[in-house]
Coordinates of C-alpha atoms in Angstrom, one line a residue:
M30 CA 52.8 98.4 64.1
M31 CA 54.6 101.8 64.1
D32 CA 54.5 101.8 67.9
N33 CA 56.3 98.4 68.0
V34 CA 58.9 99.6 65.6
G35 CA 59.4 102.8 67.7
K36 CA 59.7 100.7 70.8
H37 CA 62.2 98.4 69.1
K38 CA 64.3 101.4 68.0
K39 CA 64.3 102.8 71.5
L40 CA 65.4 99.5 72.9
I41 CA 68.3 99.3 70.4
S42 CA 69.3 102.8 71.2
L43 CA 69.2 102.1 75.0
V44 CA 71.4 99.0 74.5
L45 CA 73.9 100.9 72.4
F46 CA 74.0 103.7 74.9
L47 CA 74.7 101.2 77.8
V48 CA 77.4 99.5 75.8
Y49 CA 78.9 103.0 75.1
V50 CA 78.8 103.9 78.8
G51 CA 80.3 100.5 79.7
C52 CA 83.2 101.2 77.3
I53 CA 83.8 104.6 79.0
V54 CA 83.8 103.0 82.4
L55 CA 86.2 100.3 81.3
C56 CA 88.6 102.9 79.8
A57 CA 88.3 104.9 83.1
Q58 CA 89.3 101.8 85.1
E59 CA 92.3 101.2 83.0
K60 CA 93.7 104.7 83.1
P61 CA 96.5 104.9 85.7
R62 CA 96.3 107.3 88.6
T63 CA 98.3 110.6 88.7
Y64 CA 99.9 112.6 91.4
V65 CA 101.7 115.9 91.4
A66 CA 104.8 116.2 93.6
Y67 CA 105.8 119.7 94.5
K68 CA 109.1 121.1 95.7
A69 CA 109.9 121.1 99.4
V70 CA 110.1 124.6 101.0
D71 CA 112.1 123.5 104.1
S72 CA 114.6 120.9 105.2
I73 CA 113.1 117.4 105.6
L74 CA 114.2 115.5 108.7
I75 CA 113.6 111.7 108.1
D76 CA 112.0 110.6 111.3
G77 CA 108.9 108.9 110.2
K78 CA 106.6 111.7 111.4
A79 CA 106.3 114.2 108.5
D80 CA 105.6 117.2 110.6
E81 CA 107.5 119.7 108.5
S82 CA 105.7 122.6 106.8
S83 CA 106.3 121.0 103.4
W84 CA 104.6 117.8 104.4
T85 CA 101.6 119.5 105.9
K86 CA 101.1 121.3 102.6
A87 CA 101.7 118.3 100.4
P88 CA 98.5 116.7 99.0
W89 CA 97.5 113.1 99.9
S90 CA 97.2 110.5 97.2
D91 CA 94.0 108.6 96.6
F92 CA 93.6 105.7 99.0
F93 CA 95.0 102.5 97.8
I94 CA 92.9 99.8 96.2
D95 CA 93.2 96.1 95.6
I96 CA 95.8 95.3 92.9
E97 CA 93.1 94.0 90.6
G98 CA 91.1 97.2 90.9
I99 CA 88.0 95.6 92.3
E100 CA 87.8 95.3 96.1
K101 CA 88.3 98.0 98.7
P102 CA 91.2 97.0 101.0
T103 CA 90.5 96.1 104.6
Y104 CA 92.7 98.9 105.9
D105 CA 93.5 102.3 104.4
T106 CA 96.8 103.3 102.9
R107 CA 97.8 106.6 101.3
M108 CA 101.0 108.4 100.5
K109 CA 102.5 111.8 99.8
M110 CA 105.6 112.9 97.8
L111 CA 107.9 115.9 97.6
W112 CA 111.2 116.6 95.9
D113 CA 114.2 119.0 95.8
E114 CA 117.5 119.2 93.9
N115 CA 118.9 116.3 95.9
N116 CA 116.2 113.9 96.9
V117 CA 112.8 112.5 96.2
Y118 CA 110.7 112.2 99.4
F119 CA 108.0 109.7 100.3
F120 CA 105.6 109.5 103.2
A121 CA 103.1 106.7 103.6
Q122 CA 100.4 106.1 106.2
L123 CA 99.3 102.5 106.8
E124 CA 96.3 101.7 108.9
E125 CA 96.9 98.5 110.8
P126 CA 95.3 97.3 114.0
H127 CA 98.1 94.7 114.6
V128 CA 101.6 96.1 113.8
W129 CA 104.1 93.3 113.6
G130 CA 107.3 92.3 111.8
D131 CA 110.4 90.1 112.4
I132 CA 112.7 90.4 109.4
V133 CA 115.9 92.3 110.2
E134 CA 118.3 91.2 107.5
H135 CA 119.0 93.8 104.8
D136 CA 117.9 92.6 101.3
A137 CA 115.9 89.7 102.7
V138 CA 112.5 88.9 101.2
I139 CA 110.7 91.7 103.0
F140 CA 107.2 91.0 101.6
H141 CA 107.2 87.9 103.8
N142 CA 106.2 90.5 106.4
N143 CA 103.6 93.2 106.0
D144 CA 105.4 95.8 104.0
F145 CA 105.4 99.0 101.9
E146 CA 106.9 99.0 98.4
I147 CA 108.0 101.6 95.9
F148 CA 108.6 100.9 92.2
L149 CA 110.4 103.6 90.1
D150 CA 110.8 103.9 86.4
P151 CA 112.3 107.4 85.9
E152 CA 112.8 107.0 82.1
A153 CA 109.3 105.5 81.7
D154 CA 110.7 103.0 79.2
V155 CA 109.4 99.9 81.0
H156 CA 113.0 98.7 81.4
G157 CA 115.6 99.3 84.1
Y158 CA 113.5 100.1 87.1
Y159 CA 113.9 100.1 90.9
E160 CA 112.1 98.2 93.5
L161 CA 112.4 99.0 97.2
E162 CA 110.5 97.4 100.1
W163 CA 110.3 98.2 103.9
N164 CA 108.8 96.4 106.8
V165 CA 107.8 98.1 110.1
L166 CA 111.3 97.4 111.5
N167 CA 112.6 99.7 108.7
T168 CA 114.4 96.8 107.2
V169 CA 114.9 97.5 103.5
W170 CA 115.2 95.4 100.3
D171 CA 116.6 97.6 97.5
Q172 CA 117.1 96.1 94.0
Y173 CA 117.5 97.1 90.4
I174 CA 115.5 95.1 87.8
T175 CA 116.7 95.1 84.2
A176 CA 113.3 94.3 82.7
P177 CA 109.9 92.9 83.6
Y178 CA 110.0 89.1 84.3
R179 CA 107.9 88.3 81.2
A180 CA 110.8 89.5 79.0
G181 CA 113.5 87.6 80.8
N182 CA 115.6 89.8 83.1
E183 CA 118.2 90.1 85.8
T184 CA 117.3 91.1 89.3
I185 CA 120.4 92.9 90.7
N186 CA 120.1 92.4 94.4
G187 CA 123.5 93.9 94.9
W188 CA 122.3 97.4 93.8
E189 CA 122.3 99.7 96.8
A190 CA 120.6 103.1 97.3
L191 CA 123.7 104.3 99.2
G192 CA 122.3 107.6 100.3
L193 CA 118.9 106.2 101.2
K194 CA 117.3 107.4 104.5
S195 CA 114.1 106.0 106.0
A196 CA 112.4 105.9 109.3
V197 CA 109.3 104.3 110.7
S198 CA 106.9 105.6 113.4
V199 CA 104.4 103.2 115.0
Q200 CA 101.1 104.4 116.2
G201 CA 100.6 101.8 118.8
T202 CA 102.9 99.0 120.2
L203 CA 105.1 96.9 118.0
N204 CA 104.7 93.1 118.1
D205 CA 102.2 93.2 121.0
P206 CA 99.0 91.1 120.2
S207 CA 97.4 92.1 123.5
D208 CA 96.2 95.5 122.2
T209 CA 94.9 97.2 119.1
D210 CA 97.1 99.6 117.2
Q211 CA 96.3 102.5 114.8
G212 CA 99.0 101.6 112.3
W213 CA 102.4 102.9 111.1
T214 CA 104.0 105.6 109.0
I215 CA 107.2 105.5 107.0
E216 CA 109.2 108.5 105.7
I217 CA 111.8 108.0 102.9
A218 CA 114.4 110.1 101.1
I219 CA 116.0 108.6 98.0
P220 CA 118.9 110.7 96.5
L221 CA 118.5 111.4 92.8
R222 CA 122.1 110.4 92.3
D223 CA 121.2 106.9 93.4
L224 CA 118.8 106.7 90.5
R225 CA 121.2 107.8 87.7
T226 CA 122.1 105.3 85.0
G227 CA 125.3 107.2 84.1
Y228 CA 127.8 109.4 85.9
Y229 CA 127.0 112.5 83.9
Q230 CA 123.2 111.8 83.6
N231 CA 121.1 114.8 84.6
N232 CA 118.0 113.1 86.1
M233 CA 116.5 116.2 87.7
P234 CA 112.8 115.5 87.3
Q235 CA 111.5 119.1 87.2
N236 CA 108.4 119.5 85.0
Q237 CA 108.7 115.8 84.0
F238 CA 106.9 112.6 85.0
W239 CA 108.1 109.3 86.2
R240 CA 106.1 106.0 86.2
V241 CA 105.7 105.0 89.8
G242 CA 104.1 102.1 91.5
F243 CA 103.2 101.8 95.2
S244 CA 102.2 98.5 96.8
R245 CA 101.4 97.3 100.3
V246 CA 101.5 93.6 101.1
N247 CA 99.3 92.6 104.1
W248 CA 99.1 89.1 105.5
D249 CA 96.4 87.3 107.6
F250 CA 98.2 86.2 110.8
D251 CA 98.2 83.8 113.7
V252 CA 99.4 84.4 117.2
T253 CA 101.3 81.6 118.9
D254 CA 102.9 82.1 122.4
G255 CA 102.4 85.8 122.0
K256 CA 104.2 86.0 118.6
Y257 CA 102.8 86.9 115.2
S258 CA 103.2 84.8 112.2
R259 CA 101.7 84.5 108.7
K260 CA 98.6 82.4 108.8
K261 CA 98.5 79.0 107.2
D262 CA 95.8 76.9 105.7
S263 CA 94.6 74.4 108.2
K264 CA 94.3 71.7 105.6
T265 CA 97.4 72.2 103.5
S266 CA 99.7 73.9 106.0
E267 CA 100.6 76.4 103.2
F268 CA 100.6 80.1 103.8
L269 CA 97.4 81.8 102.9
H270 CA 97.7 84.2 99.9
E271 CA 98.7 87.7 100.8
N272 CA 96.6 90.8 100.2
N273 CA 98.1 93.2 97.6
W274 CA 96.9 96.8 97.9
V275 CA 98.2 99.4 95.5
W276 CA 98.0 103.1 94.6
S277 CA 97.2 102.6 90.9
P278 CA 95.6 99.3 90.1
Q279 CA 97.4 96.8 87.9
Y280 CA 94.2 94.8 87.0
V281 CA 96.3 91.6 87.5
I282 CA 98.2 90.3 90.5
N283 CA 101.6 91.4 89.2
M284 CA 103.4 94.6 90.0
H285 CA 106.0 93.9 87.3
E286 CA 104.0 95.4 84.4
P287 CA 105.5 98.9 84.6
E288 CA 103.4 100.2 81.7
K289 CA 100.4 100.1 84.1
W290 CA 102.0 102.1 87.0
G291 CA 100.8 105.5 87.9
Y292 CA 102.2 108.9 86.8
V293 CA 104.0 111.2 89.2
Y294 CA 104.6 114.7 87.8
F295 CA 107.3 116.8 89.4
S296 CA 106.2 120.4 89.4
E297 CA 108.7 123.2 89.7
N298 CA 106.2 125.0 92.0
A299 CA 106.8 125.1 95.7
V300 CA 104.4 123.0 97.8
G301 CA 101.5 125.0 99.1
T302 CA 101.2 127.2 96.0
A303 CA 98.3 127.1 93.6
P304 CA 97.8 123.4 92.5
I305 CA 98.5 122.4 88.9
N306 CA 96.5 120.1 86.7
F307 CA 98.7 117.4 85.1
E308 CA 97.3 115.8 82.0
I309 CA 98.8 112.5 80.9
P310 CA 100.3 113.1 77.4
K311 CA 98.3 111.8 74.5
D312 CA 101.3 109.7 73.3
E313 CA 101.0 107.7 76.5
H314 CA 97.6 106.5 75.4
I315 CA 99.1 105.2 72.3
K316 CA 101.8 103.5 74.4
W317 CA 99.2 101.8 76.5
Y318 CA 97.6 100.3 73.3
L319 CA 101.0 99.1 72.0
Y320 CA 101.6 97.3 75.3
E321 CA 98.1 95.7 75.1
L322 CA 99.2 94.3 71.8
Y323 CA 102.6 93.4 73.1
R324 CA 101.2 91.4 76.0
D325 CA 99.0 89.5 73.6
L326 CA 102.0 88.7 71.3
V327 CA 104.1 87.3 74.2
S328 CA 101.2 85.6 76.0
E329 CA 101.8 82.0 77.0
N330 CA 98.0 81.4 76.5
G331 CA 98.2 82.0 72.7
Q332 CA 97.8 85.0 70.6
K333 CA 94.2 86.4 70.4
I334 CA 94.6 89.6 68.4
E335 CA 94.6 89.2 64.6
W336 CA 97.1 91.0 62.4
N337 CA 96.7 91.6 58.7
Q338 CA 99.8 91.1 56.5
V339 CA 100.8 94.0 54.3
E340 CA 103.9 94.6 52.1
N341 CA 106.4 95.5 54.8
G342 CA 104.9 93.7 57.8
F343 CA 101.5 93.4 59.6
H344 CA 98.8 95.9 60.6
G345 CA 96.9 95.4 63.8
P346 CA 93.4 96.6 64.7
S347 CA 93.2 100.4 64.4
K348 CA 92.1 102.4 67.4
Q349 CA 90.5 105.8 67.7
L350 CA 92.2 108.1 70.3
F351 CA 91.2 111.7 70.7
G352 CA 89.6 111.7 67.3
K353 CA 92.6 110.3 65.5
N354 CA 93.1 106.9 64.0
I355 CA 96.0 104.9 65.3
T356 CA 97.2 101.9 63.2
P357 CA 99.8 99.7 64.8
V358 CA 102.5 98.1 62.7
L359 CA 104.3 94.8 63.5
E360 CA 107.6 94.0 61.9
K361 CA 109.0 90.5 62.4
Y362 CA 112.7 89.6 62.3
T363 CA 114.7 86.4 62.8
K364 CA 115.4 87.2 66.4
G365 CA 112.4 89.3 67.4
F366 CA 109.9 91.9 66.4
I367 CA 109.2 95.6 66.7
L368 CA 105.7 97.1 67.4
S369 CA 105.3 100.7 66.3
A370 CA 102.8 103.4 65.7
K371 CA 103.2 107.0 64.5
S372 CA 101.8 109.6 66.8
P373 CA 99.4 112.0 65.1
F374 CA 99.9 114.3 68.1
T375 CA 103.7 114.7 68.2
Q376 CA 104.7 113.0 64.8
K377 CA 107.0 110.7 66.8
L378 CA 107.4 107.1 66.0
L379 CA 106.6 105.1 69.2
T380 CA 108.1 101.6 69.4
V381 CA 108.1 98.5 71.6
T382 CA 110.7 95.8 71.1
K383 CA 110.4 92.1 71.6
E384 CA 112.1 92.5 75.0
G385 CA 109.3 95.0 75.9
K386 CA 111.4 98.2 75.9
Y387 CA 109.7 101.4 74.9
E388 CA 111.5 103.9 72.7
T389 CA 110.5 107.0 70.7
Y390 CA 112.1 108.4 67.5
E391 CA 111.7 111.8 65.8
N392 CA 110.3 111.5 62.3

């Protein structure tokens, strides 16, 4: 009898341990990726080749993964970053055995070709972010987006990164289906002044982080009369769905959830010096939880998380982070709501509005 009880206890312990491990794995999957961008030590010529000393010393990012964080992409993609007092620099390497593109109009819908995309939220407030896309012809679509689509927004297609420089280098032959290519690389310089929200704003990123998303759209293709085109379903004649490969997974097919983008930390150290270890601030973990609650509140599929009414609003489910208990508060108003939580780490009040904007306040 005692042996059976002992075996039963061991089985329960094993199940609990596996559940615990599963929770750890789940949390690890949801944690955005990080990258440290160092200062350039020489002048960067934008030619698509990245053969300067600064680029050779800059670390590569992790290889891109499917946007939902599950599948390994068919072809490899990775990127590097640098910065100086004037620009933020990007270099991406895209493996591709068939390099093709045909869109040449500025601000056209570039992702109807295979493309490379950058999303920038310098203030990390999940509002007012930049989206830029390039195809292999170096055709660019640059736009400013006032808020994620879920919140209702304006996409300002007329915004121009006036000092932007970019160049593409093809490792193979462009638009030639008769051979096999290696891929293409793209090099980009975006002036910091193009990313200012006010004339006097000092947006020098030194020793700060931005929220950054990188995406690559890749289409299955057909070849007709020696020309590439997006592949269509033989039964419906509709285009097959594109592949979405990203640096930091979104866990949903939607790049417009900026709270899930990766973290790029801009080190004051020169590239090639001793690497630094960037740790995502603890308050950001609270922020992720607030947005989990926010997405539930605005979900079109109905609210699933329960809130308990208290004197001045509602309390949501508490969560343990780094040994501290976080209790979210929901305050409802005639025209909206505010989600908030007090940080036990910085004593700041962290808030998310009905429109989804993130703000912090000193207590």
